PDB file of N, CA and C in Angstrom:
ATOM      1  N   MET A   1     102.728  80.338  25.152  1.00  0.00           N
ATOM      2  CA  MET A   1     103.159  79.252  24.308  1.00  0.00           C
ATOM      3  C   MET A   1     104.367  78.587  24.944  1.00  0.00           C
ATOM      4  N   SER A   2     104.355  77.292  24.986  1.00  0.00           N
ATOM      5  CA  SER A   2     105.483  76.536  25.531  1.00  0.00           C
ATOM      6  C   SER A   2     106.228  75.858  24.398  1.00  0.00           C
ATOM      7  N   VAL A   3     107.532  75.881  24.514  1.00  0.00           N
ATOM      8  CA  VAL A   3     108.368  75.205  23.537  1.00  0.00           C
ATOM      9  C   VAL A   3     109.172  74.152  24.281  1.00  0.00           C
ATOM     10  N   TYR A   4     109.117  72.928  23.796  1.00  0.00           N
ATOM     11  CA  TYR A   4     109.850  71.843  24.428  1.00  0.00           C
ATOM     12  C   TYR A   4     110.911  71.337  23.471  1.00  0.00           C
ATOM     13  N   ARG A   5     112.029  70.948  24.001  1.00  0.00           N
ATOM     14  CA  ARG A   5     113.107  70.409  23.188  1.00  0.00           C
ATOM     15  C   ARG A   5     113.705  69.237  23.931  1.00  0.00           C
ATOM     16  N   THR A   6     114.004  68.190  23.219  1.00  0.00           N
ATOM     17  CA  THR A   6     114.656  67.040  23.820  1.00  0.00           C
ATOM     18  C   THR A   6     116.130  67.358  24.011  1.00  0.00           C
ATOM     19  N   ILE A   7     116.616  67.119  25.191  1.00  0.00           N
ATOM     20  CA  ILE A   7     118.017  67.372  25.520  1.00  0.00           C
ATOM     21  C   ILE A   7     118.638  66.045  25.928  1.00  0.00           C
ATOM     22  N   THR A   8     119.718  65.694  25.295  1.00  0.00           N
ATOM     23  CA  THR A   8     120.456  64.491  25.659  1.00  0.00           C
ATOM     24  C   THR A   8     121.626  64.906  26.535  1.00  0.00           C
ATOM     25  N   VAL A   9     121.712  64.308  27.721  1.00  0.00           N
ATOM     26  CA  VAL A   9     122.755  64.679  28.669  1.00  0.00           C
ATOM     27  C   VAL A   9     123.570  63.442  29.018  1.00  0.00           C
ATOM     28  N   GLY A  10     124.863  63.594  28.988  1.00  0.00           N
ATOM     29  CA  GLY A  10     125.756  62.546  29.455  1.00  0.00           C
ATOM     30  C   GLY A  10     126.548  63.091  30.627  1.00  0.00           C
ATOM     31  N   ALA A  11     126.707  62.313  31.671  1.00  0.00           N
ATOM     32  CA  ALA A  11     127.420  62.782  32.859  1.00  0.00           C
ATOM     33  C   ALA A  11     128.397  61.720  33.331  1.00  0.00           C
ATOM     34  N   GLN A  12     129.495  62.183  33.897  1.00  0.00           N
ATOM     35  CA  GLN A  12     130.500  61.270  34.430  1.00  0.00           C
ATOM     36  C   GLN A  12     130.934  61.787  35.795  1.00  0.00           C
ATOM     37  N   LEU A  13     130.982  60.887  36.765  1.00  0.00           N
ATOM     38  CA  LEU A  13     131.412  61.216  38.117  1.00  0.00           C
ATOM     39  C   LEU A  13     132.841  60.731  38.306  1.00  0.00           C
ATOM     40  N   SER A  14     133.703  61.629  38.749  1.00  0.00           N
ATOM     41  CA  SER A  14     135.085  61.274  39.034  1.00  0.00           C
ATOM     42  C   SER A  14     135.469  61.946  40.346  1.00  0.00           C
ATOM     43  N   GLY A  15     135.649  61.130  41.394  1.00  0.00           N
ATOM     44  CA  GLY A  15     135.906  61.713  42.723  1.00  0.00           C
ATOM     45  C   GLY A  15     134.679  62.471  43.173  1.00  0.00           C
ATOM     46  N   ASN A  16     134.840  63.762  43.444  1.00  0.00           N
ATOM     47  CA  ASN A  16     133.685  64.567  43.851  1.00  0.00           C
ATOM     48  C   ASN A  16     133.307  65.562  42.759  1.00  0.00           C
ATOM     49  N   LYS A  17     133.730  65.305  41.516  1.00  0.00           N
ATOM     50  CA  LYS A  17     133.452  66.205  40.408  1.00  0.00           C
ATOM     51  C   LYS A  17     132.588  65.503  39.372  1.00  0.00           C
ATOM     52  N   ILE A  18     131.542  66.191  38.921  1.00  0.00           N
ATOM     53  CA  ILE A  18     130.664  65.678  37.882  1.00  0.00           C
ATOM     54  C   ILE A  18     130.909  66.503  36.629  1.00  0.00           C
ATOM     55  N   THR A  19     131.175  65.834  35.541  1.00  0.00           N
ATOM     56  CA  THR A  19     131.328  66.496  34.250  1.00  0.00           C
ATOM     57  C   THR A  19     130.145  66.087  33.394  1.00  0.00           C
ATOM     58  N   ALA A  20     129.452  67.058  32.814  1.00  0.00           N
ATOM     59  CA  ALA A  20     128.263  66.761  32.025  1.00  0.00           C
ATOM     60  C   ALA A  20     128.350  67.442  30.665  1.00  0.00           C
ATOM     61  N   ASP A  21     127.853  66.769  29.644  1.00  0.00           N
ATOM     62  CA  ASP A  21     127.740  67.310  28.303  1.00  0.00           C
ATOM     63  C   ASP A  21     126.287  67.204  27.888  1.00  0.00           C
ATOM     64  N   ALA A  22     125.774  68.243  27.225  1.00  0.00           N
ATOM     65  CA  ALA A  22     124.398  68.225  26.750  1.00  0.00           C
ATOM     66  C   ALA A  22     124.377  68.646  25.291  1.00  0.00           C
ATOM     67  N   ASP A  23     123.553  67.964  24.501  1.00  0.00           N
ATOM     68  CA  ASP A  23     123.409  68.313  23.093  1.00  0.00           C
ATOM     69  C   ASP A  23     122.025  68.920  22.894  1.00  0.00           C
ATOM     70  N   VAL A  24     121.984  70.206  22.601  1.00  0.00           N
ATOM     71  CA  VAL A  24     120.720  70.915  22.363  1.00  0.00           C
ATOM     72  C   VAL A  24     120.781  71.626  21.010  1.00  0.00           C
ATOM     73  N   GLY A  25     121.386  70.988  20.052  1.00  0.00           N
ATOM     74  CA  GLY A  25     121.564  71.612  18.757  1.00  0.00           C
ATOM     75  C   GLY A  25     122.967  72.177  18.642  1.00  0.00           C
ATOM     76  N   GLY A  26     123.535  72.560  19.734  1.00  0.00           N
ATOM     77  CA  GLY A  26     124.923  72.959  19.870  1.00  0.00           C
ATOM     78  C   GLY A  26     125.382  72.277  21.139  1.00  0.00           C
ATOM     79  N   ASN A  27     126.608  72.289  21.456  1.00  0.00           N
ATOM     80  CA  ASN A  27     127.064  71.595  22.662  1.00  0.00           C
ATOM     81  C   ASN A  27     127.151  72.550  23.840  1.00  0.00           C
ATOM     82  N   ILE A  28     126.769  72.053  24.987  1.00  0.00           N
ATOM     83  CA  ILE A  28     126.915  72.786  26.242  1.00  0.00           C
ATOM     84  C   ILE A  28     127.743  71.895  27.154  1.00  0.00           C
ATOM     85  N   ASN A  29     128.812  72.410  27.689  1.00  0.00           N
ATOM     86  CA  ASN A  29     129.639  71.652  28.625  1.00  0.00           C
ATOM     87  C   ASN A  29     129.545  72.307  29.995  1.00  0.00           C
ATOM     88  N   ALA A  30     129.439  71.489  31.019  1.00  0.00           N
ATOM     89  CA  ALA A  30     129.321  72.041  32.364  1.00  0.00           C
ATOM     90  C   ALA A  30     130.090  71.168  33.346  1.00  0.00           C
ATOM     91  N   ASP A  31     130.674  71.806  34.345  1.00  0.00           N
ATOM     92  CA  ASP A  31     131.309  71.112  35.450  1.00  0.00           C
ATOM     93  C   ASP A  31     130.591  71.524  36.725  1.00  0.00           C
ATOM     94  N   ALA A  32     130.433  70.580  37.631  1.00  0.00           N
ATOM     95  CA  ALA A  32     129.773  70.889  38.894  1.00  0.00           C
ATOM     96  C   ALA A  32     130.452  70.115  40.008  1.00  0.00           C
ATOM     97  N   GLN A  33     130.505  70.695  41.181  1.00  0.00           N
ATOM     98  CA  GLN A  33     131.024  69.994  42.350  1.00  0.00           C
ATOM     99  C   GLN A  33     129.879  69.220  42.983  1.00  0.00           C
ATOM    100  N   MET A  34     130.171  68.021  43.435  1.00  0.00           N
ATOM    101  CA  MET A  34     129.157  67.178  44.042  1.00  0.00           C
ATOM    102  C   MET A  34     128.789  67.721  45.420  1.00  0.00           C
ATOM    103  N   VAL A  35     127.502  67.823  45.663  1.00  0.00           N
ATOM    104  CA  VAL A  35     127.000  68.264  46.959  1.00  0.00           C
ATOM    105  C   VAL A  35     127.103  67.094  47.921  1.00  0.00           C
ATOM    106  N   ASN A  36     127.310  67.367  49.181  1.00  0.00           N
ATOM    107  CA  ASN A  36     127.476  66.298  50.169  1.00  0.00           C
ATOM    108  C   ASN A  36     126.127  65.663  50.494  1.00  0.00           C
ATOM    109  N   ARG A  37     125.476  65.118  49.467  1.00  0.00           N
ATOM    110  CA  ARG A  37     124.199  64.425  49.624  1.00  0.00           C
ATOM    111  C   ARG A  37     124.081  63.439  48.484  1.00  0.00           C
ATOM    112  N   MET A  38     123.581  62.272  48.761  1.00  0.00           N
ATOM    113  CA  MET A  38     123.483  61.261  47.741  1.00  0.00           C
ATOM    114  C   MET A  38     122.138  60.575  47.837  1.00  0.00           C
ATOM    115  N   GLU A  39     121.457  60.411  46.711  1.00  0.00           N
ATOM    116  CA  GLU A  39     120.208  59.668  46.688  1.00  0.00           C
ATOM    117  C   GLU A  39     120.555  58.194  46.516  1.00  0.00           C
ATOM    118  N   ILE A  40     120.049  57.357  47.388  1.00  0.00           N
ATOM    119  CA  ILE A  40     120.350  55.929  47.339  1.00  0.00           C
ATOM    120  C   ILE A  40     119.049  55.184  47.107  1.00  0.00           C
ATOM    121  N   ASN A  41     119.007  54.378  46.057  1.00  0.00           N
ATOM    122  CA  ASN A  41     117.779  53.654  45.728  1.00  0.00           C
ATOM    123  C   ASN A  41     117.615  52.377  46.529  1.00  0.00           C
ATOM    124  N   ASN A  42     118.691  51.698  46.837  1.00  0.00           N
ATOM    125  CA  ASN A  42     118.606  50.407  47.511  1.00  0.00           C
ATOM    126  C   ASN A  42     119.263  50.497  48.884  1.00  0.00           C
ATOM    127  N   VAL A  43     118.524  50.950  49.867  1.00  0.00           N
ATOM    128  CA  VAL A  43     119.054  51.063  51.219  1.00  0.00           C
ATOM    129  C   VAL A  43     118.699  49.791  51.971  1.00  0.00           C
ATOM    130  N   SER A  44     119.705  49.138  52.524  1.00  0.00           N
ATOM    131  CA  SER A  44     119.444  47.890  53.235  1.00  0.00           C
ATOM    132  C   SER A  44     119.384  48.094  54.752  1.00  0.00           C
ATOM    133  N   ASP A  45     119.611  49.322  55.223  1.00  0.00           N
ATOM    134  CA  ASP A  45     119.564  49.612  56.652  1.00  0.00           C
ATOM    135  C   ASP A  45     118.478  50.660  56.911  1.00  0.00           C
ATOM    136  N   TYR A  46     117.376  50.242  57.515  1.00  0.00           N
ATOM    137  CA  TYR A  46     116.234  51.125  57.787  1.00  0.00           C
ATOM    138  C   TYR A  46     116.657  52.378  58.547  1.00  0.00           C
ATOM    139  N   ASN A  47     117.633  52.240  59.439  1.00  0.00           N
ATOM    140  CA  ASN A  47     118.060  53.376  60.254  1.00  0.00           C
ATOM    141  C   ASN A  47     118.713  54.478  59.430  1.00  0.00           C
ATOM    142  N   LEU A  48     119.146  54.185  58.206  1.00  0.00           N
ATOM    143  CA  LEU A  48     119.763  55.198  57.350  1.00  0.00           C
ATOM    144  C   LEU A  48     118.741  55.996  56.542  1.00  0.00           C
ATOM    145  N   LEU A  49     117.476  55.591  56.585  1.00  0.00           N
ATOM    146  CA  LEU A  49     116.448  56.279  55.807  1.00  0.00           C
ATOM    147  C   LEU A  49     116.139  57.658  56.364  1.00  0.00           C
ATOM    148  N   ASN A  50     115.841  58.584  55.480  1.00  0.00           N
ATOM    149  CA  ASN A  50     115.314  59.891  55.866  1.00  0.00           C
ATOM    150  C   ASN A  50     113.796  59.819  55.770  1.00  0.00           C
ATOM    151  N   ASN A  51     113.099  60.671  56.487  1.00  0.00           N
ATOM    152  CA  ASN A  51     111.640  60.742  56.418  1.00  0.00           C
ATOM    153  C   ASN A  51     110.982  59.406  56.741  1.00  0.00           C
ATOM    154  N   LYS A  52     111.388  58.809  57.842  1.00  0.00           N
ATOM    155  CA  LYS A  52     110.776  57.549  58.281  1.00  0.00           C
ATOM    156  C   LYS A  52     109.296  57.787  58.565  1.00  0.00           C
ATOM    157  N   PRO A  53     108.476  56.748  58.402  1.00  0.00           N
ATOM    158  CA  PRO A  53     107.047  56.904  58.686  1.00  0.00           C
ATOM    159  C   PRO A  53     106.794  57.181  60.162  1.00  0.00           C
ATOM    160  N   GLN A  54     105.627  57.784  60.410  1.00  0.00           N
ATOM    161  CA  GLN A  54     105.232  58.121  61.782  1.00  0.00           C
ATOM    162  C   GLN A  54     103.804  57.666  62.031  1.00  0.00           C
ATOM    163  N   ILE A  55     103.502  57.409  63.296  1.00  0.00           N
ATOM    164  CA  ILE A  55     102.134  57.189  63.765  1.00  0.00           C
ATOM    165  C   ILE A  55     101.921  58.148  64.915  1.00  0.00           C
ATOM    166  N   ASN A  56     100.881  58.953  64.802  1.00  0.00           N
ATOM    167  CA  ASN A  56     100.597  59.971  65.829  1.00  0.00           C
ATOM    168  C   ASN A  56     101.833  60.817  66.134  1.00  0.00           C
ATOM    169  N   SER A  57     102.542  61.224  65.094  1.00  0.00           N
ATOM    170  CA  SER A  57     103.741  62.079  65.189  1.00  0.00           C
ATOM    171  C   SER A  57     104.917  61.413  65.887  1.00  0.00           C
ATOM    172  N   VAL A  58     104.889  60.087  66.043  1.00  0.00           N
ATOM    173  CA  VAL A  58     105.999  59.340  66.640  1.00  0.00           C
ATOM    174  C   VAL A  58     106.706  58.593  65.515  1.00  0.00           C
ATOM    175  N   THR A  59     107.993  58.887  65.323  1.00  0.00           N
ATOM    176  CA  THR A  59     108.762  58.246  64.266  1.00  0.00           C
ATOM    177  C   THR A  59     108.932  56.764  64.561  1.00  0.00           C
ATOM    178  N   LEU A  60     108.705  55.936  63.540  1.00  0.00           N
ATOM    179  CA  LEU A  60     108.797  54.488  63.699  1.00  0.00           C
ATOM    180  C   LEU A  60     110.248  54.040  63.569  1.00  0.00           C
ATOM    181  N   GLU A  61     110.926  54.041  64.713  1.00  0.00           N
ATOM    182  CA  GLU A  61     112.296  53.526  64.780  1.00  0.00           C
ATOM    183  C   GLU A  61     112.481  52.868  66.134  1.00  0.00           C
ATOM    184  N   GLY A  62     113.214  51.773  66.140  1.00  0.00           N
ATOM    185  CA  GLY A  62     113.372  51.012  67.379  1.00  0.00           C
ATOM    186  C   GLY A  62     112.078  50.301  67.735  1.00  0.00           C
ATOM    187  N   ASP A  63     112.018  49.756  68.928  1.00  0.00           N
ATOM    188  CA  ASP A  63     110.820  49.063  69.394  1.00  0.00           C
ATOM    189  C   ASP A  63     109.859  50.073  69.999  1.00  0.00           C
ATOM    190  N   LYS A  64     108.636  50.102  69.504  1.00  0.00           N
ATOM    191  CA  LYS A  64     107.606  51.011  70.015  1.00  0.00           C
ATOM    192  C   LYS A  64     106.419  50.188  70.495  1.00  0.00           C
ATOM    193  N   SER A  65     105.893  50.567  71.628  1.00  0.00           N
ATOM    194  CA  SER A  65     104.694  49.914  72.150  1.00  0.00           C
ATOM    195  C   SER A  65     103.471  50.703  71.707  1.00  0.00           C
ATOM    196  N   PHE A  66     102.292  50.117  71.922  1.00  0.00           N
ATOM    197  CA  PHE A  66     101.057  50.856  71.647  1.00  0.00           C
ATOM    198  C   PHE A  66     101.041  52.156  72.436  1.00  0.00           C
ATOM    199  N   ASP A  67     101.473  52.090  73.692  1.00  0.00           N
ATOM    200  CA  ASP A  67     101.506  53.302  74.520  1.00  0.00           C
ATOM    201  C   ASP A  67     102.425  54.361  73.906  1.00  0.00           C
ATOM    202  N   ASP A  68     103.611  53.943  73.427  1.00  0.00           N
ATOM    203  CA  ASP A  68     104.545  54.878  72.792  1.00  0.00           C
ATOM    204  C   ASP A  68     103.894  55.592  71.614  1.00  0.00           C
ATOM    205  N   LEU A  69     103.032  54.865  70.879  1.00  0.00           N
ATOM    206  CA  LEU A  69     102.406  55.416  69.685  1.00  0.00           C
ATOM    207  C   LEU A  69     101.063  56.083  69.982  1.00  0.00           C
ATOM    208  N   GLY A  70     100.680  56.114  71.242  1.00  0.00           N
ATOM    209  CA  GLY A  70      99.408  56.727  71.609  1.00  0.00           C
ATOM    210  C   GLY A  70      98.213  55.882  71.208  1.00  0.00           C
ATOM    211  N   LEU A  71      98.401  54.558  71.141  1.00  0.00           N
ATOM    212  CA  LEU A  71      97.339  53.640  70.742  1.00  0.00           C
ATOM    213  C   LEU A  71      96.930  52.762  71.914  1.00  0.00           C
ATOM    214  N   GLU A  72      95.719  52.248  71.847  1.00  0.00           N
ATOM    215  CA  GLU A  72      95.240  51.327  72.876  1.00  0.00           C
ATOM    216  C   GLU A  72      95.186  49.925  72.294  1.00  0.00           C
ATOM    217  N   GLY A  73      95.644  48.951  73.046  1.00  0.00           N
ATOM    218  CA  GLY A  73      95.568  47.561  72.621  1.00  0.00           C
ATOM    219  C   GLY A  73      94.169  47.011  72.872  1.00  0.00           C
ATOM    220  N   ILE A  74      93.880  45.860  72.271  1.00  0.00           N
ATOM    221  CA  ILE A  74      92.605  45.187  72.529  1.00  0.00           C
ATOM    222  C   ILE A  74      92.900  43.743  72.933  1.00  0.00           C
ATOM    223  N   SER A  75      92.002  43.176  73.668  1.00  0.00           N
ATOM    224  CA  SER A  75      92.180  41.796  74.119  1.00  0.00           C
ATOM    225  C   SER A  75      91.795  40.829  72.994  1.00  0.00           C
ATOM    226  N   ASN A  76      92.172  39.565  73.173  1.00  0.00           N
ATOM    227  CA  ASN A  76      91.787  38.544  72.203  1.00  0.00           C
ATOM    228  C   ASN A  76      90.274  38.419  72.112  1.00  0.00           C
ATOM    229  N   LEU A  77      89.599  38.559  73.246  1.00  0.00           N
ATOM    230  CA  LEU A  77      88.137  38.472  73.270  1.00  0.00           C
ATOM    231  C   LEU A  77      87.526  39.606  72.441  1.00  0.00           C
ATOM    232  N   GLU A  78      88.057  40.828  72.602  1.00  0.00           N
ATOM    233  CA  GLU A  78      87.552  41.960  71.821  1.00  0.00           C
ATOM    234  C   GLU A  78      87.842  41.744  70.324  1.00  0.00           C
ATOM    235  N   LEU A  79      88.985  41.194  70.007  1.00  0.00           N
ATOM    236  CA  LEU A  79      89.317  40.928  68.609  1.00  0.00           C
ATOM    237  C   LEU A  79      88.375  39.882  68.022  1.00  0.00           C
ATOM    238  N   GLU A  80      88.075  38.834  68.778  1.00  0.00           N
ATOM    239  CA  GLU A  80      87.143  37.821  68.293  1.00  0.00           C
ATOM    240  C   GLU A  80      85.767  38.418  68.020  1.00  0.00           C
ATOM    241  N   GLU A  81      85.336  39.334  68.884  1.00  0.00           N
ATOM    242  CA  GLU A  81      84.029  40.004  68.688  1.00  0.00           C
ATOM    243  C   GLU A  81      84.037  40.805  67.393  1.00  0.00           C
ATOM    244  N   ILE A  82      85.124  41.469  67.106  1.00  0.00           N
ATOM    245  CA  ILE A  82      85.231  42.288  65.885  1.00  0.00           C
ATOM    246  C   ILE A  82      85.174  41.398  64.641  1.00  0.00           C
ATOM    247  N   LEU A  83      85.806  40.225  64.716  1.00  0.00           N
ATOM    248  CA  LEU A  83      85.922  39.353  63.562  1.00  0.00           C
ATOM    249  C   LEU A  83      84.684  38.488  63.299  1.00  0.00           C
ATOM    250  N   ARG A  84      83.717  38.550  64.162  1.00  0.00           N
ATOM    251  CA  ARG A  84      82.495  37.752  63.968  1.00  0.00           C
ATOM    252  C   ARG A  84      81.632  38.335  62.899  1.00  0.00           C
TER     253      ARG A  84
END
């Protein structure tokens, strides 16, 4: 049997300290030190991303050629044949 309860949590960040309060029928107060890691939703610099995509196990960063990615290019004539 599973029992679920709604928990309301409020948190405040001050410097590197997070203070949180939770109401679960009684009050629970907790303090935690911030870990040296931050989740960022709006990253404007691709180079700062973790887990960048890969093609053939080659991470997509900087300029990559087909050869770098283990791919073969096709000529315009071959492309036209495909598109017919």
